[in-house]
XYZ file of C-alpha atoms in Angstrom:
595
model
C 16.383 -13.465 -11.616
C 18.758 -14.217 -8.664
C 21.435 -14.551 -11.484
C 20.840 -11.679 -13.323
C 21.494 -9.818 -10.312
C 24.704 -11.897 -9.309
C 25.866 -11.311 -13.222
C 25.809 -7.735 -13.045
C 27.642 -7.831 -9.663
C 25.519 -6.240 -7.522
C 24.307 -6.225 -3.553
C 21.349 -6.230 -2.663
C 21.647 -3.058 -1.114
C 22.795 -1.651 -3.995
C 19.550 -3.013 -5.987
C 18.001 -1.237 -3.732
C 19.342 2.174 -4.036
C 18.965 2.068 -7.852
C 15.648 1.670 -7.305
C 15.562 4.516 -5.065
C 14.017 2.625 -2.043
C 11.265 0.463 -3.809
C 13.396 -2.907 -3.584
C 14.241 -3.542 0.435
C 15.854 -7.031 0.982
C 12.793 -7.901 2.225
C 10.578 -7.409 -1.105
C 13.227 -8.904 -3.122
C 13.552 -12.328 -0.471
C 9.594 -12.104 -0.335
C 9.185 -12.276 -4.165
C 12.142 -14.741 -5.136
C 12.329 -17.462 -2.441
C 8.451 -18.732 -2.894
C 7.120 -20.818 -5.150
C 4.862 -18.560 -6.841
C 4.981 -16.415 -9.786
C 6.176 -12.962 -8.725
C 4.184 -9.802 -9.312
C 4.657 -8.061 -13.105
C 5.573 -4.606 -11.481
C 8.324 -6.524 -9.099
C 9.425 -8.193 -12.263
C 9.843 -4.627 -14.162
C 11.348 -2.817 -11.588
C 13.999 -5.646 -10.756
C 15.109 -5.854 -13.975
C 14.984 -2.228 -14.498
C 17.469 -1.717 -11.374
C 19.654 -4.316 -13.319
C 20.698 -2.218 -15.540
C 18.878 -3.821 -18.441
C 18.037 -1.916 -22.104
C 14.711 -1.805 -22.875
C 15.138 -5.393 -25.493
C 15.876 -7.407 -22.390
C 13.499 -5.871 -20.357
C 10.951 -6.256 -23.128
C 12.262 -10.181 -23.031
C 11.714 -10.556 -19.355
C 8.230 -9.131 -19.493
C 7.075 -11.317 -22.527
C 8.660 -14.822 -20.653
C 6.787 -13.407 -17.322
C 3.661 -13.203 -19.488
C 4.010 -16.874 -20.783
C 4.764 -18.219 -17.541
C 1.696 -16.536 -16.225
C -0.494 -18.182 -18.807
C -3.194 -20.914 -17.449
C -2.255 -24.568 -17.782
C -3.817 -26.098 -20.826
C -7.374 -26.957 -20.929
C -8.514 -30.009 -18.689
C -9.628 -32.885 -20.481
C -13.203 -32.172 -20.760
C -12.968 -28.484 -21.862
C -10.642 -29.983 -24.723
C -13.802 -32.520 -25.362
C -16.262 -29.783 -25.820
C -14.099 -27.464 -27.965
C -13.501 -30.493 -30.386
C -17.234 -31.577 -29.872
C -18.648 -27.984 -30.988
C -15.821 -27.491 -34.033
C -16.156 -31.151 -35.522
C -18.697 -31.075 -38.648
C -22.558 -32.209 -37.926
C -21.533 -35.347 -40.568
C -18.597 -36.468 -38.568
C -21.201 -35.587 -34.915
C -24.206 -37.663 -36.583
C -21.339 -40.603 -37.170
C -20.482 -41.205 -33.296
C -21.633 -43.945 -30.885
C -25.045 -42.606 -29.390
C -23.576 -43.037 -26.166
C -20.798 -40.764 -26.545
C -23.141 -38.118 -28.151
C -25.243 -38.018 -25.050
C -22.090 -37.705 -23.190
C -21.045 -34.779 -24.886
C -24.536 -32.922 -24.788
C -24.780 -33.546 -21.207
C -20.792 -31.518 -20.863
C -21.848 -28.789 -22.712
C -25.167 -28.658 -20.535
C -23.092 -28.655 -17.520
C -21.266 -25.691 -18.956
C -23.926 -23.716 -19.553
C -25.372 -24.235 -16.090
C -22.194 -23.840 -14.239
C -21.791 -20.491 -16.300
C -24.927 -19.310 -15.736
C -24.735 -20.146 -11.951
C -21.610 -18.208 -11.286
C -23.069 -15.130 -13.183
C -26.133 -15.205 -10.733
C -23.661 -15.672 -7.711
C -21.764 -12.533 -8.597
C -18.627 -14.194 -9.015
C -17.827 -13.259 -12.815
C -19.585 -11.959 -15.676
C -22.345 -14.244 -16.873
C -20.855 -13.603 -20.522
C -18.234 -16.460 -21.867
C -14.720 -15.792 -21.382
C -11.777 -16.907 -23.583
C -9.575 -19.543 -22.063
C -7.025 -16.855 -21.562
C -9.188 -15.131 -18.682
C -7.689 -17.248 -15.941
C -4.722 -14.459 -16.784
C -7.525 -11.716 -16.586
C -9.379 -12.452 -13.134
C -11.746 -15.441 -15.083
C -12.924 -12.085 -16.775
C -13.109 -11.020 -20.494
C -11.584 -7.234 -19.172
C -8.076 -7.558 -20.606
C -7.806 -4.378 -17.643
C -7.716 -6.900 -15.081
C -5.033 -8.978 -13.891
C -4.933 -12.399 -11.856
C -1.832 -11.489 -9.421
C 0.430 -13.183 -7.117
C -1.677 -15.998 -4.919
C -4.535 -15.416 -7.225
C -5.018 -11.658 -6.424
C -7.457 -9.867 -9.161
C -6.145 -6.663 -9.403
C -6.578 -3.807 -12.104
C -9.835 -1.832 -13.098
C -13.304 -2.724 -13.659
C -16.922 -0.784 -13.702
C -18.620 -3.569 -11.669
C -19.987 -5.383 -14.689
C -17.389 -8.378 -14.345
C -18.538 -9.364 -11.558
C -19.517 -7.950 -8.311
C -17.183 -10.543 -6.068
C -14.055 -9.823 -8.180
C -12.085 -8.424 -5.058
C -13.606 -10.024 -2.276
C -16.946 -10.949 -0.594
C -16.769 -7.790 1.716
C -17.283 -5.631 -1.857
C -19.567 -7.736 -3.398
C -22.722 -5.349 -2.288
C -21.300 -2.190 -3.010
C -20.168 -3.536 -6.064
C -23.204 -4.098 -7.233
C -24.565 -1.065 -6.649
C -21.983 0.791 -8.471
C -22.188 -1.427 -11.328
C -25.826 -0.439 -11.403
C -25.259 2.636 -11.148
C -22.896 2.867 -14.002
C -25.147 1.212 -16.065
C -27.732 3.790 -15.445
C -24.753 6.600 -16.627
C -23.728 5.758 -19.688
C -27.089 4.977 -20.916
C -27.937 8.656 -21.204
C -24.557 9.285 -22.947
C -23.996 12.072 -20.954
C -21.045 11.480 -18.558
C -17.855 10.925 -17.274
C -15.591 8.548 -15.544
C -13.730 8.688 -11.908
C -11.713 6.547 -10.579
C -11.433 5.178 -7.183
C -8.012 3.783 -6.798
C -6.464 1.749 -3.796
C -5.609 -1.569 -2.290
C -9.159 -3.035 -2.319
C -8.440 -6.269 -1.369
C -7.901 -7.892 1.772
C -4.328 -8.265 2.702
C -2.577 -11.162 3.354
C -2.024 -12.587 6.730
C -0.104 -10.271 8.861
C -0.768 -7.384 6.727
C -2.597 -3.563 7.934
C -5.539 -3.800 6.135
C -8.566 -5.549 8.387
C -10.029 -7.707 6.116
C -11.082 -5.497 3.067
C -13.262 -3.372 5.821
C -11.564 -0.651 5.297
C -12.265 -0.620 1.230
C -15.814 -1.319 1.521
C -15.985 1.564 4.114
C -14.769 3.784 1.431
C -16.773 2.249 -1.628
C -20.201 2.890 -0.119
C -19.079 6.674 0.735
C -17.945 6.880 -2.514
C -21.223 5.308 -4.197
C -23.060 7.466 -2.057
C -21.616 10.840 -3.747
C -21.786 9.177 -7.017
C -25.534 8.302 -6.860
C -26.263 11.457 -5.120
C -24.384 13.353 -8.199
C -26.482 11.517 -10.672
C -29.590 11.680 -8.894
C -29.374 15.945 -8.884
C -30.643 17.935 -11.549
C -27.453 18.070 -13.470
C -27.387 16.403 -16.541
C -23.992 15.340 -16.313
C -23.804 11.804 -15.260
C -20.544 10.247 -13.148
C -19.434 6.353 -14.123
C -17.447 5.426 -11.094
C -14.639 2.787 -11.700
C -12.772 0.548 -9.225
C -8.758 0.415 -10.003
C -7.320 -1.864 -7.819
C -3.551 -1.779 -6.621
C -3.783 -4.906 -4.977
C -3.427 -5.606 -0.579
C 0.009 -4.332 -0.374
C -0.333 -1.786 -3.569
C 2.397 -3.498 -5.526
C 0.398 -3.880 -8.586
C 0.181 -0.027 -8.420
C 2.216 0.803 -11.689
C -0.004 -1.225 -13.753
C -3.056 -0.273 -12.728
C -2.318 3.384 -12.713
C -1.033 2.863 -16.422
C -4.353 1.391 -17.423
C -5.603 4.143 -15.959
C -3.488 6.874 -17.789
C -4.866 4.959 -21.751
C -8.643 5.948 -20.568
C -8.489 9.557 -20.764
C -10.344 10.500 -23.488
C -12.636 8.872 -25.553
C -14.307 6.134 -24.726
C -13.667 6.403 -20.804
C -13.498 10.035 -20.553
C -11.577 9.672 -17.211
C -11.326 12.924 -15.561
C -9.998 12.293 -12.101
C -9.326 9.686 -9.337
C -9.996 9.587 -5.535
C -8.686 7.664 -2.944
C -5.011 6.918 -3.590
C -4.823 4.331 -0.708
C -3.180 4.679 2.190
C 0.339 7.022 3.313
C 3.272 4.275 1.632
C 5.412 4.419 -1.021
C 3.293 3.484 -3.323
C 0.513 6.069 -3.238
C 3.628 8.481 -3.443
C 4.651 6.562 -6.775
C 1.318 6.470 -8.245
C 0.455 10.034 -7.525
C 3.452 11.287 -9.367
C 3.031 9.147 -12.478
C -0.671 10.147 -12.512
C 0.164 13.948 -12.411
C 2.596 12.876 -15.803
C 1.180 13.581 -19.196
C -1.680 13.152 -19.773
C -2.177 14.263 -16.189
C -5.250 13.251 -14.148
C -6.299 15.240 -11.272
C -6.521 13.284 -7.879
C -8.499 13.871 -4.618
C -7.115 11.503 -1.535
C -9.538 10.447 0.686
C -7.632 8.731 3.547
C -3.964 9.688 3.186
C -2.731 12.026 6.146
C 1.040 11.894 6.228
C 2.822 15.363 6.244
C 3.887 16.656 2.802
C 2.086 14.245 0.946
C 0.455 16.829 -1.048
C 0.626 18.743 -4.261
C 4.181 20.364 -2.444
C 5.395 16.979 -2.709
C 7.683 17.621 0.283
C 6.858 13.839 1.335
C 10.282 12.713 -0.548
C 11.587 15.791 -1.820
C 11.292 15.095 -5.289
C 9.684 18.499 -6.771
C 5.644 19.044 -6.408
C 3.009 17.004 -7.552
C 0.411 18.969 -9.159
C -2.981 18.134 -9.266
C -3.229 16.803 -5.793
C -5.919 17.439 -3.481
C -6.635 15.714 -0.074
C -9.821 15.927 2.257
C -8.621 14.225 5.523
C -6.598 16.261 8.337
C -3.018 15.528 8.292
C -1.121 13.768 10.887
C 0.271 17.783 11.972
C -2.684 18.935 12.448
C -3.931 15.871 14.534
C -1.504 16.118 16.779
C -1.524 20.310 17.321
C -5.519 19.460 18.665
C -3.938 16.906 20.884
C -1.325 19.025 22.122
C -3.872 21.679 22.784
C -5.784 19.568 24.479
C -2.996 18.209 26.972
C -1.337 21.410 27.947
C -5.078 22.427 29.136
C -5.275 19.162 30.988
C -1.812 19.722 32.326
C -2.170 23.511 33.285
C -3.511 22.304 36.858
C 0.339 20.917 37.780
C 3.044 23.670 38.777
C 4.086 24.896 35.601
C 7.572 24.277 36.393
C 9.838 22.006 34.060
C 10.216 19.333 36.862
C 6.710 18.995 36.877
C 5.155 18.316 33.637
C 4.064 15.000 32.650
C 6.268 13.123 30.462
C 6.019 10.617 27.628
C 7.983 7.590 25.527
C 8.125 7.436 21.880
C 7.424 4.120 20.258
C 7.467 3.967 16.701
C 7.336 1.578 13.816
C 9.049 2.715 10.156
C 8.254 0.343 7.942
C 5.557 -1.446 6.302
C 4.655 -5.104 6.155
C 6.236 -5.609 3.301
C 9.498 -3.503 4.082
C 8.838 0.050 2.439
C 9.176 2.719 4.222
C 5.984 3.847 6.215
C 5.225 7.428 5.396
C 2.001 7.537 8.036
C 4.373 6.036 10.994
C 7.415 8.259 10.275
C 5.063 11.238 9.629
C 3.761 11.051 12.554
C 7.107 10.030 15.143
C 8.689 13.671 13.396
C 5.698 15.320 14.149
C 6.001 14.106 17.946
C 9.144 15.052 17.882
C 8.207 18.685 16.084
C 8.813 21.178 18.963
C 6.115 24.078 17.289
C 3.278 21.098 17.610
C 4.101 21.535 21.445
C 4.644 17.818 22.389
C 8.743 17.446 22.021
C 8.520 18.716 25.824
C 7.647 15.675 26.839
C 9.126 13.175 25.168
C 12.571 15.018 26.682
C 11.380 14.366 29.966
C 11.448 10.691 29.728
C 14.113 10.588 27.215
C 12.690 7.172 26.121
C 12.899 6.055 22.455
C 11.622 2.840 21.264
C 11.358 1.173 17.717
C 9.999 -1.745 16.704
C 10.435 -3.869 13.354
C 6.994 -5.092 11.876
C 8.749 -7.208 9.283
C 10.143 -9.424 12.880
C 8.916 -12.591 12.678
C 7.735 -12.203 16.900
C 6.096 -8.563 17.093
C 4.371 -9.328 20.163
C 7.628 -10.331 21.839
C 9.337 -6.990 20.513
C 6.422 -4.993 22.049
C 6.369 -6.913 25.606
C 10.405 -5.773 26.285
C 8.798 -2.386 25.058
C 5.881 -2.287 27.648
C 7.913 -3.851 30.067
C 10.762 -1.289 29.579
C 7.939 1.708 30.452
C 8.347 0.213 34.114
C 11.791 1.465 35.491
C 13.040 4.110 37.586
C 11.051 6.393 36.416
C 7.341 5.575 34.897
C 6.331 7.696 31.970
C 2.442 9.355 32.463
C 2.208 8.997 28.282
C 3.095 6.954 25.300
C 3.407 8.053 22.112
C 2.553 5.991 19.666
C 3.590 6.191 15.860
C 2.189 2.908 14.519
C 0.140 1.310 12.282
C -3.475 0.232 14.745
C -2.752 -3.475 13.491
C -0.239 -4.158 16.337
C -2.090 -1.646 18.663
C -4.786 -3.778 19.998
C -1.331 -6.732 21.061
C 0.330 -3.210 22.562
C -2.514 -2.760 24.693
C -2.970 -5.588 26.216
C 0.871 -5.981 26.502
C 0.365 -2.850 28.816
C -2.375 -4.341 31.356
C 0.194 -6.905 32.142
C 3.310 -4.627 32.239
C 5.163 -4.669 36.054
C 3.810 -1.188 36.966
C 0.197 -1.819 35.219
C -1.813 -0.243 38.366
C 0.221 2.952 37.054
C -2.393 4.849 34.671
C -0.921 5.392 31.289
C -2.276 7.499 28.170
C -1.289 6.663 25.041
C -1.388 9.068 21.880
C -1.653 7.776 18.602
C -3.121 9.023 15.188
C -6.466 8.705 13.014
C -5.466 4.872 12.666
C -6.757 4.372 15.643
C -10.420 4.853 14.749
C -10.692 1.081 13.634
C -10.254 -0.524 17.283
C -12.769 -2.698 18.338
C -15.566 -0.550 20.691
C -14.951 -2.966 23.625
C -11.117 -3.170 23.573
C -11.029 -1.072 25.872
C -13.181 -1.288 29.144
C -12.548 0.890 32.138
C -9.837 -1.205 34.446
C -8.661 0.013 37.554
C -6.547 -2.566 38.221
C -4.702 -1.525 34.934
C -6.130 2.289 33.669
C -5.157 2.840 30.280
C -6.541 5.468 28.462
C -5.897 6.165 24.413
C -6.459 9.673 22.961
C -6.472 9.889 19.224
C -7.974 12.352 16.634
C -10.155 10.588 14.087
C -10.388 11.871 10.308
C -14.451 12.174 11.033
C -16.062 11.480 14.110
C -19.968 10.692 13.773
C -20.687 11.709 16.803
C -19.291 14.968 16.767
C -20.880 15.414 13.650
C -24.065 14.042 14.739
C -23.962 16.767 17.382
C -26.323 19.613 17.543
C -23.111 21.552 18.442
C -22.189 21.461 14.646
C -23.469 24.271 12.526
C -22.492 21.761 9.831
C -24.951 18.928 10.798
C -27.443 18.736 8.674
C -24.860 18.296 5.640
C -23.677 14.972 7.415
C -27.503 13.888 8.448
C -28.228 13.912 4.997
C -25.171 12.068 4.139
C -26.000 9.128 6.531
C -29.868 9.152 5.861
C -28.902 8.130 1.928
C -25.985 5.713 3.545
C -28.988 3.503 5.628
C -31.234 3.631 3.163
C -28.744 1.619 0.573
C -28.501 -1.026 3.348
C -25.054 0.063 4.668
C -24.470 -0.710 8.530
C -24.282 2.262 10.051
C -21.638 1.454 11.768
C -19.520 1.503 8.907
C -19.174 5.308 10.150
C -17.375 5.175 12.336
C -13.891 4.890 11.391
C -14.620 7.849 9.155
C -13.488 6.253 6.036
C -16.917 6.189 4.549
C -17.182 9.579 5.202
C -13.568 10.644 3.714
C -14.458 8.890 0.693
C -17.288 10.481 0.295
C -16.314 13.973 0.241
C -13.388 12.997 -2.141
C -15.366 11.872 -4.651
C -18.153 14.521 -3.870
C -15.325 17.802 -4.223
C -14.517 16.328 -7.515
C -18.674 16.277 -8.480
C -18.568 19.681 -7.241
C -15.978 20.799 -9.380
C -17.618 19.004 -12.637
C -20.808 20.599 -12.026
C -19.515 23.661 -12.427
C -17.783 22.745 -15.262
C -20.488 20.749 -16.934
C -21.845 24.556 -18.333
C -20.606 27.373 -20.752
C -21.481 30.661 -18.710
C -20.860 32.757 -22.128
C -22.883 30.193 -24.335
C -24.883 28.989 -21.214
C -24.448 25.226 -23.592
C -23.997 22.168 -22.098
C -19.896 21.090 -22.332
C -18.129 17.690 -21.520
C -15.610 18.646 -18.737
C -11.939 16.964 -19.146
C -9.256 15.990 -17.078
C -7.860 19.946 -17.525
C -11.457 21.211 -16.335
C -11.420 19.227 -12.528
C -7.588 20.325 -12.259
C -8.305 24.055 -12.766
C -11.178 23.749 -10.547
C -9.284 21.846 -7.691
C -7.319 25.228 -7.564
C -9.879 27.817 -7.290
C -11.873 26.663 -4.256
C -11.264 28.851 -1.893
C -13.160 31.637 -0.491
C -16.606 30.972 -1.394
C -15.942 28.317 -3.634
C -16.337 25.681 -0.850
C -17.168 21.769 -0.642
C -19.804 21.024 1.376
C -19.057 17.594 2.404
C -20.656 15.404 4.873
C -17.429 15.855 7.271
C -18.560 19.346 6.961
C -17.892 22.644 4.727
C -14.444 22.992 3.427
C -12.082 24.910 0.598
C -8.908 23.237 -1.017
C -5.525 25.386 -0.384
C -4.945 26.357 -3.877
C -1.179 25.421 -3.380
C -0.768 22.654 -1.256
C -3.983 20.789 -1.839
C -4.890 20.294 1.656
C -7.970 20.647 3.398
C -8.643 23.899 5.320
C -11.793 24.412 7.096
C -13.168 25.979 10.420
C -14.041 23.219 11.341
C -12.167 22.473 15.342
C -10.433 18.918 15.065
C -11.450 17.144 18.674
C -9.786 14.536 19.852
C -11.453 11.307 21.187
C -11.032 9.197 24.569
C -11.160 5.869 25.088
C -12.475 4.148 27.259
């Protein structure tokens, strides 16, 4: 592949920019100079960038699919298949030894089968020998992946510890569930689509927590839909992208061939996290035949159905239940001018901050949530540019560095000169948050407090990370995409729609705890403004008949609620902008404190 590239005569950076961003040096060293099998998407989009016709793509693709194929059979799988296709004459003719032999391989099969079925591993069914290319799965929708990653889309039924043991319970359920759907004949299918998987050392996701956070919200609105008097049922399928979401493209296209009959997609929810590649799979999705989507978790500005977030036209269809990273910091910024308001007033007097900021991912995209969020410090209508222009202190750091701790110690150190800054401002991924703060403790001027202001990310640090110190006060202010205990709060007009949300969550067995980042919660009222809308749908007014909704039903309905047409969701009661998809609500966004 390193030739092809060479033959054509071009640089890596200009790779790149024929790919328009989606092949950084870093992807293209990180897939080429290993020993493994790259990904099939990386494979299609570097030869794409090539300059390739579609034969020779088509010929890169089909030697990519050979190489991917499992080693011939061992040995003793080669025994049995000869032993159960050799006639019973030529069977009756071998040495009674060997016979036993063979009887006592073919029970070992069996067993082995049947105990990985009860395990949850894989579906108890037999499997081609080709299913080592298909997750050790008969669902041709499935795909083993680089370093043995099963990505693609399943219903549950191929096993509930497909994409790791932190899903297996959830997975369960909503392969029950499903089950329970389609046996009335009645229903349809949503998708929940995302990087289920844990990621790979050194990666943002926190060891598939964050997925199975969003699963059991998700199952929660699914079994709640079915459970109603509606006689519409909802079949919930998993499409995973994979850790980093590079298998995005081909999950997305699997998920494009099931509208219609027999899947009857209609919609997905959750679309992952604010990267590149939600951004890529959200436009292809809102391609013909376009599927309506409802994000759960993504927050970064303009990543919407404006499609502002890269300037490449709208993206229609696109609906999103979680506060964006704008209006997370406006709260903030309310918050600190009342804090402030004691001081002076004059300009020599307010507090000031330093902007620290991280751009790209782990793998080298670009990172829309970090950026999003450093232009929205910068923004001077949210109200906190004033600061930052007091300090005049600008920091980046590269997360692709091989020594990120030793980037963000010259950082924390560097908040310790002439002049100390009272705030830091934080646009970063929470993964190198927890080595930040504790970078900070042991900073020169550490008996100086500092406050540092980050974004919903935050919500996933550890409860006792941070302990009141007064040997080194540090306080972090961030505003989560649902707090339970706001919500929990008799303050909330709203509370008896979350209540009831995290009565049905305990009673499936899910920690409660599992609230708290808000994920669960997000995820839930994705999936449950899409049941909302196919309720609705699921009737003929005129006729007053029963109807199947379609894909065309949820994305007329995603524009019309508004007004009374509201979702009442367990983060509380909300409409969808008819134009730019986002949330809008009464409810006040409050920002927490911690410690």
């Amino acid at each position: 592949m390193i030739s092809l590239r060479t033959s054509k005569g071009l640089t890596l950076e200009e790779l790149n920019k024929r790919s328009a961003g989606r092949l950084p040096k870093s992807t293209v060293s990180n897939n080429l100079n290993k020993n493994t099998l790259p990904a099939r998407d990386f494979v299609k989009r570097y030869v794409r960038a090539c300059g390739v016709d579609d034969d020779e793509a088509a010929r890169w693709l089909s030697a990519w699919q050979t190489l991917s194929r499992p080693p011939a059979p061992a040995p003793w799988r080669r025994l049995v298949a000869a032993f159960a296709g050799t006639p019973r004459t030529l069977r009756g003719s071998l040495p009674r030894g060997s016979l036993l032999a063979l009887i006592m391989a073919v029970v070992l099969i069996v067993v082995i089968v049947w105990w990985r079925g009860e395990r949850g591993d894989s579906a108890p069914s037999a499997a081609p020998a080709s299913s080592a290319q298909h997750c050790n799965t008969a669902n041709q929708d499935l795909i083993t992946a680089a370093k043995g990653e099963c990505v693609g889309v399943t219903d549950g039924s191929d096993g509930a510890g497909l994409f790791g043991p932190a899903l297996r319970p959830v997975m369960a359920k909503i392969a029950a569930e499903n089950k329970k759907a389609v046996k009335t004949g009645r229903y349809v299918t949503i998708a929940f689509l995302g990087p289920l998987t844990s990621a790979p050392d050194g990666g943002q996701d926190f060891t598939g927590g964050r997925a199975a956070h969003e699963l059991e919200g998700a199952f929660i609105a699914q079994k709640t839909a079915n459970d109603s008097r509606n006689s519409l049922k909802v079949r919930l399928v998993l499409a995973n992208e994979g850790s980093d979401e590079t298998s995005w493209e081909s999950t997305v296209e699997t998920l494009k061939k099931m509208v219609g009959a027999p899947h009857r997609l209609v919609a997905v929810a959750g679309l992952g996290l604010s990267q590149q590649e939600s951004v890529d799979a959200a436009r292809l999705l809102a391609k013909p035949p376009a599927i309506p989507m409802v994000a759960d978790i993504i927050t970064a500005d303009g990543f919407d159905a404006t499609g502002t977030i890269d300037g490449k036209g709208p993206i229609p269809g696109l609906a999103r239940v979680a506060p964006n990273v704008s209006d997370q910091l406006r709260a903030i910024s309310k918050e600190l001018a009342e804090r402030y308001r004691l001081r002076n007033g004059t300009a020599d007097d307010q507090p000031s901050a330093a902007l620290v900021r991280s751009e790209v991912t782990f793998n080298g995209a670009l990172d829309l949530y970090t950026t999003s969020m450093a232009n929205a410090f910068k923004n001077e209508d949210l109200g906190l540019a004033r600061y930052l222009k007091k300090a005049n202190l600008n920091f980046g750091f590269n997360t692709k560095a091989t020594n990120t701790a030793a980037l963000l110690k010259t950082i924390s150190d560097g908040l310790c000169g002439k002049s100390i800054p009272d705030m830091v401002f934080y646009a970063g991924r929470a993964t190198y948050l927890p080595d930040f703060l504790d970078l900070l403790k042991k900073r020169p001027c550490h008996k100086t407090k500092i406050t540092v202001v980050t974004g919903s990310d935050a919500a996933v640090l550890p409860a006792d990370l941070l302990a009141p110190d007064d040997e080194a006060p540090i306080e972090v202010i961030y505003v989560p995409l649902a707090d339970p205990k706001h919500l929990d709060s008799e303050d909330n007009p709203d509370r008896g729609l979350y209540t009831d949300f995290k009565d049905a969550f305990t009673e499936e067995g899910f920690p409660v705890a599992h609230l708290d980042t808000g994920w669960a919660i997000m995820a839930h009222d994705a999936v449950v403004t899409l049941t909302t809308i196919l309720g609705k749908a699921a009737n003929d007014p005129r006729t007053g008949k029963e109807v199947m909704p379609t894909a065309d039903d949820v994305s007329g309905g995603l524009t019309i609620l508004s007004s009374t047409n509201v979702i009442s969701g367990a983060s509380g009661i909300f409409n969808i902008h008819p134009e730019t998809g986002n949330r809008s609500s009464t409810r006040e966004l409050k920002p927490v404190h911690r410690p």
